[in-house]
Amino acid sequence: MEKLEFKAFFYAIGDYSRFSILSSLSKRGLNVSEIALETGIEQSNVSHHMKCLLNCGFVRVMRNGKEHVYSINSEIIPIITSIIRHIEKYKKEIISCDIADMNYISRMIK
Amino acid sequence: MEKLEFKAFFYAIGDYSRFSILSSLSKRGLNVSEIALETGIEQSNVSHHMKCLLNCGFVRVMRNGKEHVYSINSEIIPIITSIIRHIEKYKKEIISCDIADMNYISRMIK
DNA sequence: TTAATATATGATTCATGATTCATATATCAT
DNA sequence: ATGATATATGAATCATGAATCATATATTAA
């Protein structure tokens, strides 16, 4: 596996906002305003995220007049659900991961 | 799923250096110098990564004199292999993901 | 054509992660 | 105890992603 595709994959899927959008879309197709409403993400920010998800092939878009209706590429649903399942199962271990590392703390103190 | 455990999971696993370390460790236990040699990551940087992976419960450590021998927590091997499999399978789609977005490009131009 | 609505875009700012560097600590061999 | 080796640490720097803001574009309705 090359670094480029690794980075692209985790760039797209490893952001909570984008992951939330994918979760919402796994139920049904939604336009941008609906996504913004359901996830609480501001409209232009949603558009930025959709561009990324679209480029990656994680979602598809169908234009219906003014609205752009996005739907998930069903091929990625299994990987999303397996990640969710893994995180739920190992949340105790994962939660102890020291995200707030010394680097971060030292910045916060200043 | 909460945002905190989501972030912790992707923070730990979503970095190419750490993922490479986990890949190496999935074959056999290694001390820090061996990890540095196998992955090409500088020693102190390896130690930083190991601290993160350790806190997350992704690896375990056994001290043998001067050396600290790290081994992978076998529970996470399935998720790693399934991610690798997914990326290999969908690399064409993924690779087209526009990581180098306008934001990044505009910075590069300056 | 004009106004209203939906979405997209680029630039800027802000937040945070990765790496490096110098150095500390800990263990071993002499 | 001293020097050599292995590893860890904190601070600083560098790289990059996320959110925001102002605005552009496109479509529809009047």
mmCIF file of C-alpha atoms (C1' of nucleotides) in Angstrom:
data_model
loop_
_atom_site.group_PDB
_atom_site.id
_atom_site.type_symbol
_atom_site.label_atom_id
_atom_site.label_comp_id
_atom_site.label_asym_id
_atom_site.label_seq_id
_atom_site.Cartn_x
_atom_site.Cartn_y
_atom_site.Cartn_z
ATOM 1 C CA MET A 1 0.000 0.000 0.000
ATOM 2 C CA GLU A 2 1.343 3.374 -0.994
ATOM 3 C CA LYS A 3 1.384 6.402 1.266
ATOM 4 C CA LEU A 4 -0.679 8.502 -1.137
ATOM 5 C CA GLU A 5 -3.760 6.291 -1.115
ATOM 6 C CA PHE A 6 -3.386 5.730 2.605
ATOM 7 C CA LYS A 7 -3.408 9.464 3.227
ATOM 8 C CA ALA A 8 -6.295 10.026 0.844
ATOM 9 C CA PHE A 9 -8.374 7.353 2.538
ATOM 10 C CA PHE A 10 -7.786 8.602 6.073
ATOM 11 C CA TYR A 11 -8.028 12.220 5.038
ATOM 12 C CA ALA A 12 -11.519 11.569 3.705
ATOM 13 C CA ILE A 13 -12.861 9.229 6.336
ATOM 14 C CA GLY A 14 -10.884 10.289 9.404
ATOM 15 C CA ASP A 15 -12.691 13.548 9.998
ATOM 16 C CA TYR A 16 -15.642 13.497 12.352
ATOM 17 C CA SER A 17 -17.733 15.885 10.265
ATOM 18 C CA ARG A 18 -17.236 13.880 7.092
ATOM 19 C CA PHE A 19 -17.791 10.619 8.909
ATOM 20 C CA SER A 20 -21.038 12.006 10.352
ATOM 21 C CA ILE A 21 -22.155 13.031 6.883
ATOM 22 C CA LEU A 22 -21.453 9.533 5.602
ATOM 23 C CA SER A 23 -23.409 8.071 8.517
ATOM 24 C CA SER A 24 -26.399 10.274 7.688
ATOM 25 C CA LEU A 25 -26.181 9.388 4.015
ATOM 26 C CA SER A 26 -26.031 5.684 4.789
ATOM 27 C CA LYS A 27 -29.733 5.936 5.722
ATOM 28 C CA ARG A 28 -30.949 7.931 2.708
ATOM 29 C CA GLY A 29 -29.936 10.494 0.100
ATOM 30 C CA LEU A 30 -29.918 14.113 1.259
ATOM 31 C CA ASN A 31 -29.389 17.519 -0.272
ATOM 32 C CA VAL A 32 -26.889 20.010 1.138
ATOM 33 C CA SER A 33 -29.398 21.879 3.299
ATOM 34 C CA GLU A 34 -30.665 18.642 4.781
ATOM 35 C CA ILE A 35 -27.130 17.502 5.534
ATOM 36 C CA ALA A 36 -26.394 20.852 7.159
ATOM 37 C CA LEU A 37 -29.556 20.565 9.256
ATOM 38 C CA GLU A 38 -29.006 16.956 10.297
ATOM 39 C CA THR A 39 -25.353 17.308 11.187
ATOM 40 C CA GLY A 40 -25.305 20.898 12.404
ATOM 41 C CA ILE A 41 -22.507 21.767 10.007
ATOM 42 C CA GLU A 42 -22.688 25.169 8.319
ATOM 43 C CA GLN A 43 -23.687 25.149 4.632
ATOM 44 C CA SER A 44 -20.467 26.217 2.953
ATOM 45 C CA ASN A 45 -18.540 23.859 5.157
ATOM 46 C CA VAL A 46 -20.824 21.008 4.081
ATOM 47 C CA SER A 47 -20.101 21.876 0.450
ATOM 48 C CA HIS A 48 -16.380 21.712 1.085
ATOM 49 C CA HIS A 49 -16.778 18.311 2.709
ATOM 50 C CA MET A 50 -18.969 17.052 -0.133
ATOM 51 C CA LYS A 51 -16.352 18.034 -2.673
ATOM 52 C CA CYS A 52 -13.829 15.906 -0.844
ATOM 53 C CA LEU A 53 -16.186 12.947 -0.459
ATOM 54 C CA LEU A 54 -17.197 13.228 -4.097
ATOM 55 C CA ASN A 55 -13.633 13.301 -5.385
ATOM 56 C CA CYS A 56 -12.910 10.210 -3.333
ATOM 57 C CA GLY A 57 -15.824 8.329 -4.796
ATOM 58 C CA PHE A 58 -17.401 7.938 -1.365
ATOM 59 C CA VAL A 59 -20.581 9.697 -2.469
ATOM 60 C CA ARG A 60 -22.411 10.458 -5.685
ATOM 61 C CA VAL A 61 -24.508 13.486 -6.585
ATOM 62 C CA MET A 62 -27.726 13.867 -8.558
ATOM 63 C CA ARG A 63 -28.884 17.330 -9.465
ATOM 64 C CA ASN A 64 -32.563 18.053 -9.097
ATOM 65 C CA GLY A 65 -33.090 21.661 -10.023
ATOM 66 C CA LYS A 66 -31.519 23.826 -7.391
ATOM 67 C CA GLU A 67 -30.855 20.969 -5.029
ATOM 68 C CA HIS A 68 -27.908 18.652 -5.221
ATOM 69 C CA VAL A 69 -28.901 15.330 -3.748
ATOM 70 C CA TYR A 70 -26.002 13.295 -2.433
ATOM 71 C CA SER A 71 -26.105 9.556 -1.884
ATOM 72 C CA ILE A 72 -23.504 7.236 -0.450
ATOM 73 C CA ASN A 73 -21.536 4.817 -2.553
ATOM 74 C CA SER A 74 -22.779 1.581 -1.048
ATOM 75 C CA GLU A 75 -19.369 -0.037 -1.462
ATOM 76 C CA ILE A 76 -18.010 1.853 1.537
ATOM 77 C CA ILE A 77 -20.851 1.093 3.925
ATOM 78 C CA PRO A 78 -19.231 -2.137 5.169
ATOM 79 C CA ILE A 79 -15.970 -0.407 6.077
ATOM 80 C CA ILE A 80 -17.841 2.335 7.903
ATOM 81 C CA THR A 81 -19.937 -0.081 9.906
ATOM 82 C CA SER A 82 -16.914 -2.222 10.740
ATOM 83 C CA ILE A 83 -15.040 0.820 11.999
ATOM 84 C CA ILE A 84 -18.020 1.876 14.093
ATOM 85 C CA ARG A 85 -18.295 -1.635 15.489
ATOM 86 C CA HIS A 86 -14.585 -1.702 16.313
ATOM 87 C CA ILE A 87 -14.652 1.665 18.060
ATOM 88 C CA GLU A 88 -17.733 0.710 20.070
ATOM 89 C CA LYS A 89 -16.113 -2.545 21.125
ATOM 90 C CA TYR A 90 -12.728 -1.097 22.089
ATOM 91 C CA LYS A 91 -13.798 2.343 23.230
ATOM 92 C CA LYS A 92 -12.343 1.841 26.701
ATOM 93 C CA GLU A 93 -8.878 1.143 25.334
ATOM 94 C CA ILE A 94 -9.109 3.775 22.636
ATOM 95 C CA ILE A 95 -10.382 6.487 24.930
ATOM 96 C CA SER A 96 -7.224 6.254 27.013
ATOM 97 C CA CYS A 97 -5.186 7.258 23.987
ATOM 98 C CA ASP A 98 -3.326 10.365 24.974
ATOM 99 C CA ILE A 99 -4.460 12.735 22.267
ATOM 100 C CA ALA A 100 -3.807 15.628 24.552
ATOM 101 C CA ASP A 101 -0.098 14.931 24.402
ATOM 102 C CA MET A 102 2.625 17.090 25.913
ATOM 103 C CA ASN A 103 2.934 18.996 22.673
ATOM 104 C CA TYR A 104 -0.696 20.012 22.833
ATOM 105 C CA ILE A 105 -0.700 20.673 26.560
ATOM 106 C CA SER A 106 2.354 22.889 26.360
ATOM 107 C CA ARG A 107 0.609 24.956 23.719
ATOM 108 C CA MET A 108 -2.541 25.211 25.815
ATOM 109 C CA ILE A 109 -0.602 26.433 28.834
ATOM 110 C CA LYS A 110 0.848 29.360 26.924
ATOM 111 C CA MET B 1 -20.295 6.814 18.831
ATOM 112 C CA GLU B 2 -18.841 9.851 20.527
ATOM 113 C CA LYS B 3 -16.489 12.301 18.883
ATOM 114 C CA LEU B 4 -13.754 11.749 21.465
ATOM 115 C CA GLU B 5 -13.263 8.043 20.803
ATOM 116 C CA PHE B 6 -13.622 8.625 17.088
ATOM 117 C CA LYS B 7 -10.839 11.196 17.155
ATOM 118 C CA ALA B 8 -8.652 9.047 19.358
ATOM 119 C CA PHE B 9 -9.024 6.069 17.053
ATOM 120 C CA PHE B 10 -8.227 7.974 13.869
ATOM 121 C CA TYR B 11 -5.517 10.005 15.530
ATOM 122 C CA ALA B 12 -3.724 6.787 16.433
ATOM 123 C CA ILE B 13 -4.299 4.740 13.322
ATOM 124 C CA GLY B 14 -4.633 7.456 10.684
ATOM 125 C CA ASP B 15 -0.984 8.393 10.547
ATOM 126 C CA TYR B 16 1.165 6.639 7.989
ATOM 127 C CA SER B 17 4.163 6.306 10.291
ATOM 128 C CA ARG B 18 2.114 4.741 13.070
ATOM 129 C CA PHE B 19 0.255 2.530 10.635
ATOM 130 C CA SER B 20 3.587 1.355 9.202
ATOM 131 C CA ILE B 21 4.825 0.582 12.690
ATOM 132 C CA LEU B 22 1.694 -1.457 13.367
ATOM 133 C CA SER B 23 2.187 -3.305 10.082
ATOM 134 C CA SER B 24 5.760 -4.176 11.036
ATOM 135 C CA LEU B 25 4.689 -5.291 14.498
ATOM 136 C CA SER B 26 1.939 -7.478 13.082
ATOM 137 C CA LYS B 27 4.710 -9.813 11.895
ATOM 138 C CA ARG B 28 6.757 -9.952 15.097
ATOM 139 C CA GLY B 29 7.737 -8.019 18.208
ATOM 140 C CA LEU B 30 10.461 -5.411 17.734
ATOM 141 C CA ASN B 31 12.481 -3.065 19.887
ATOM 142 C CA VAL B 32 12.713 0.646 19.183
ATOM 143 C CA SER B 33 15.925 0.463 17.171
ATOM 144 C CA GLU B 34 14.549 -2.323 15.030
ATOM 145 C CA ILE B 35 11.363 -0.355 14.390
ATOM 146 C CA ALA B 36 13.430 2.680 13.441
ATOM 147 C CA LEU B 37 15.519 0.575 11.085
ATOM 148 C CA GLU B 38 12.582 -1.212 9.467
ATOM 149 C CA THR B 39 10.428 1.853 8.959
ATOM 150 C CA GLY B 40 13.098 4.499 8.415
ATOM 151 C CA ILE B 41 11.657 6.651 11.166
ATOM 152 C CA GLU B 42 14.139 8.442 13.426
ATOM 153 C CA GLN B 43 14.528 7.003 16.939
ATOM 154 C CA SER B 44 12.998 9.739 19.071
ATOM 155 C CA ASN B 45 10.132 10.007 16.659
ATOM 156 C CA VAL B 46 9.529 6.270 17.003
ATOM 157 C CA SER B 47 9.383 6.688 20.765
ATOM 158 C CA HIS B 48 6.767 9.412 20.441
ATOM 159 C CA HIS B 49 4.695 7.191 18.211
ATOM 160 C CA MET B 50 5.056 4.232 20.568
ATOM 161 C CA LYS B 51 3.807 6.306 23.462
ATOM 162 C CA CYS B 52 0.665 7.082 21.505
ATOM 163 C CA LEU B 53 0.138 3.496 20.382
ATOM 164 C CA LEU B 54 0.762 2.276 23.911
ATOM 165 C CA ASN B 55 -1.713 4.671 25.473
ATOM 166 C CA CYS B 56 -4.300 3.535 22.965
ATOM 167 C CA GLY B 57 -3.795 -0.105 23.819
ATOM 168 C CA PHE B 58 -2.736 -0.850 20.242
ATOM 169 C CA VAL B 59 0.625 -2.217 21.378
ATOM 170 C CA ARG B 60 2.181 -3.657 24.518
ATOM 171 C CA VAL B 61 5.735 -3.344 25.758
ATOM 172 C CA MET B 62 8.061 -5.813 27.489
ATOM 173 C CA ARG B 63 11.306 -4.532 28.900
ATOM 174 C CA ASN B 64 14.347 -6.672 28.367
ATOM 175 C CA GLY B 65 17.271 -4.855 29.888
ATOM 176 C CA LYS B 66 18.012 -1.805 27.809
ATOM 177 C CA GLU B 67 15.645 -2.753 25.058
ATOM 178 C CA HIS B 68 11.930 -2.152 25.074
ATOM 179 C CA VAL B 69 10.280 -4.798 22.938
ATOM 180 C CA TYR B 70 6.931 -3.780 21.536
ATOM 181 C CA SER B 71 4.305 -6.205 20.317
ATOM 182 C CA ILE B 72 0.970 -5.591 18.724
ATOM 183 C CA ASN B 73 -2.310 -6.145 20.502
ATOM 184 C CA SER B 74 -3.679 -8.920 18.341
ATOM 185 C CA GLU B 75 -7.211 -7.574 18.737
ATOM 186 C CA ILE B 76 -6.527 -4.786 16.258
ATOM 187 C CA ILE B 77 -4.949 -6.916 13.543
ATOM 188 C CA PRO B 78 -8.318 -7.641 11.869
ATOM 189 C CA ILE B 79 -9.208 -3.973 11.548
ATOM 190 C CA ILE B 80 -5.785 -3.177 10.113
ATOM 191 C CA THR B 81 -5.950 -5.940 7.545
ATOM 192 C CA SER B 82 -9.505 -5.022 6.576
ATOM 193 C CA ILE B 83 -8.481 -1.403 6.038
ATOM 194 C CA ILE B 84 -5.504 -2.484 3.940
ATOM 195 C CA ARG B 85 -7.746 -4.776 1.917
ATOM 196 C CA HIS B 86 -10.270 -1.991 1.371
ATOM 197 C CA ILE B 87 -7.632 0.528 0.277
ATOM 198 C CA GLU B 88 -6.051 -1.976 -2.114
ATOM 199 C CA LYS B 89 -9.447 -2.772 -3.599
ATOM 200 C CA TYR B 90 -10.627 0.826 -4.024
ATOM 201 C CA LYS B 91 -7.308 2.521 -4.600
ATOM 202 C CA LYS B 92 -8.372 3.873 -7.991
ATOM 203 C CA GLU B 93 -11.361 5.680 -6.503
ATOM 204 C CA ILE B 94 -9.495 6.761 -3.410
ATOM 205 C CA ILE B 95 -6.474 8.037 -5.245
ATOM 206 C CA SER B 96 -8.618 10.538 -7.100
ATOM 207 C CA CYS B 97 -9.516 12.137 -3.770
ATOM 208 C CA ASP B 98 -8.431 15.726 -4.018
ATOM 209 C CA ILE B 99 -6.217 15.969 -0.966
ATOM 210 C CA ALA B 100 -4.297 18.746 -2.581
ATOM 211 C CA ASP B 101 -7.353 20.962 -2.336
ATOM 212 C CA MET B 102 -7.481 24.628 -3.259
ATOM 213 C CA ASN B 103 -6.624 25.545 0.290
ATOM 214 C CA TYR B 104 -3.366 23.661 0.085
ATOM 215 C CA ILE B 105 -2.562 24.734 -3.457
ATOM 216 C CA SER B 106 -3.098 28.393 -2.636
ATOM 217 C CA ARG B 107 -0.614 28.027 0.201
ATOM 218 C CA MET B 108 1.919 26.304 -2.029
ATOM 219 C CA ILE B 109 1.731 29.063 -4.633
ATOM 220 C CA LYS B 110 2.705 31.746 -2.128
ATOM 221 C "C1'" DT C 1 -35.406 40.378 -16.224
ATOM 222 C "C1'" DT C 2 -35.455 40.504 -11.247
ATOM 223 C "C1'" DA C 3 -35.704 38.461 -6.791
ATOM 224 C "C1'" DA C 4 -35.236 34.449 -4.120
ATOM 225 C "C1'" DT C 5 -33.189 30.180 -3.035
ATOM 226 C "C1'" DA C 6 -29.606 26.478 -3.157
ATOM 227 C "C1'" DT C 7 -25.060 25.425 -3.564
ATOM 228 C "C1'" DA C 8 -20.080 26.149 -4.529
ATOM 229 C "C1'" DT C 9 -15.754 28.565 -4.177
ATOM 230 C "C1'" DG C 10 -11.393 30.837 -2.647
ATOM 231 C "C1'" DA C 11 -9.078 33.148 0.796
ATOM 232 C "C1'" DT C 12 -8.193 33.653 5.483
ATOM 233 C "C1'" DT C 13 -7.790 32.199 10.043
ATOM 234 C "C1'" DC C 14 -7.459 28.898 13.464
ATOM 235 C "C1'" DA C 15 -6.395 24.335 15.422
ATOM 236 C "C1'" DT C 16 -3.718 20.503 15.686
ATOM 237 C "C1'" DG C 17 -0.614 16.804 14.290
ATOM 238 C "C1'" DA C 18 4.321 15.267 12.780
ATOM 239 C "C1'" DT C 19 9.064 15.799 13.003
ATOM 240 C "C1'" DT C 20 13.307 17.350 14.756
ATOM 241 C "C1'" DC C 21 16.584 18.654 18.185
ATOM 242 C "C1'" DA C 22 18.844 18.660 22.386
ATOM 243 C "C1'" DT C 23 18.928 16.316 26.338
ATOM 244 C "C1'" DA C 24 17.454 13.272 30.169
ATOM 245 C "C1'" DT C 25 17.046 8.677 32.036
ATOM 246 C "C1'" DA C 26 17.977 3.945 32.538
ATOM 247 C "C1'" DT C 27 20.587 -0.177 31.973
ATOM 248 C "C1'" DC C 28 24.693 -2.752 30.997
ATOM 249 C "C1'" DA C 29 29.681 -3.790 30.737
ATOM 250 C "C1'" DT C 30 34.194 -2.645 32.291
ATOM 251 C "C1'" DA D 1 32.002 4.690 39.397
ATOM 252 C "C1'" DT D 2 32.596 5.473 34.275
ATOM 253 C "C1'" DG D 3 31.548 5.037 29.609
ATOM 254 C "C1'" DA D 4 28.577 3.106 26.166
ATOM 255 C "C1'" DT D 5 24.141 2.001 24.484
ATOM 256 C "C1'" DA D 6 18.960 2.123 24.281
ATOM 257 C "C1'" DT D 7 15.078 4.655 24.902
ATOM 258 C "C1'" DA D 8 12.130 8.585 26.391
ATOM 259 C "C1'" DT D 9 11.006 13.368 26.860
ATOM 260 C "C1'" DG D 10 9.792 18.385 26.169
ATOM 261 C "C1'" DA D 11 10.176 22.243 23.440
ATOM 262 C "C1'" DA D 12 10.321 24.246 19.140
ATOM 263 C "C1'" DT D 13 9.294 24.167 14.408
ATOM 264 C "C1'" DC D 14 6.982 22.861 10.444
ATOM 265 C "C1'" DA D 15 3.077 20.956 7.787
ATOM 266 C "C1'" DT D 16 -1.555 20.507 7.005
ATOM 267 C "C1'" DG D 17 -6.458 20.065 7.884
ATOM 268 C "C1'" DA D 18 -11.040 22.381 9.518
ATOM 269 C "C1'" DA D 19 -14.063 26.154 9.946
ATOM 270 C "C1'" DT D 20 -15.416 30.637 8.680
ATOM 271 C "C1'" DC D 21 -16.465 34.511 5.787
ATOM 272 C "C1'" DA D 22 -17.618 36.939 1.877
ATOM 273 C "C1'" DT D 23 -19.031 36.187 -2.430
ATOM 274 C "C1'" DA D 24 -19.907 33.817 -6.899
ATOM 275 C "C1'" DT D 25 -22.778 30.767 -9.655
ATOM 276 C "C1'" DA D 26 -26.857 28.435 -10.962
ATOM 277 C "C1'" DT D 27 -31.711 27.541 -10.993
ATOM 278 C "C1'" DT D 28 -36.454 28.663 -10.289
ATOM 279 C "C1'" DA D 29 -40.486 31.605 -9.831
ATOM 280 C "C1'" DA D 30 -42.714 35.944 -10.395
#
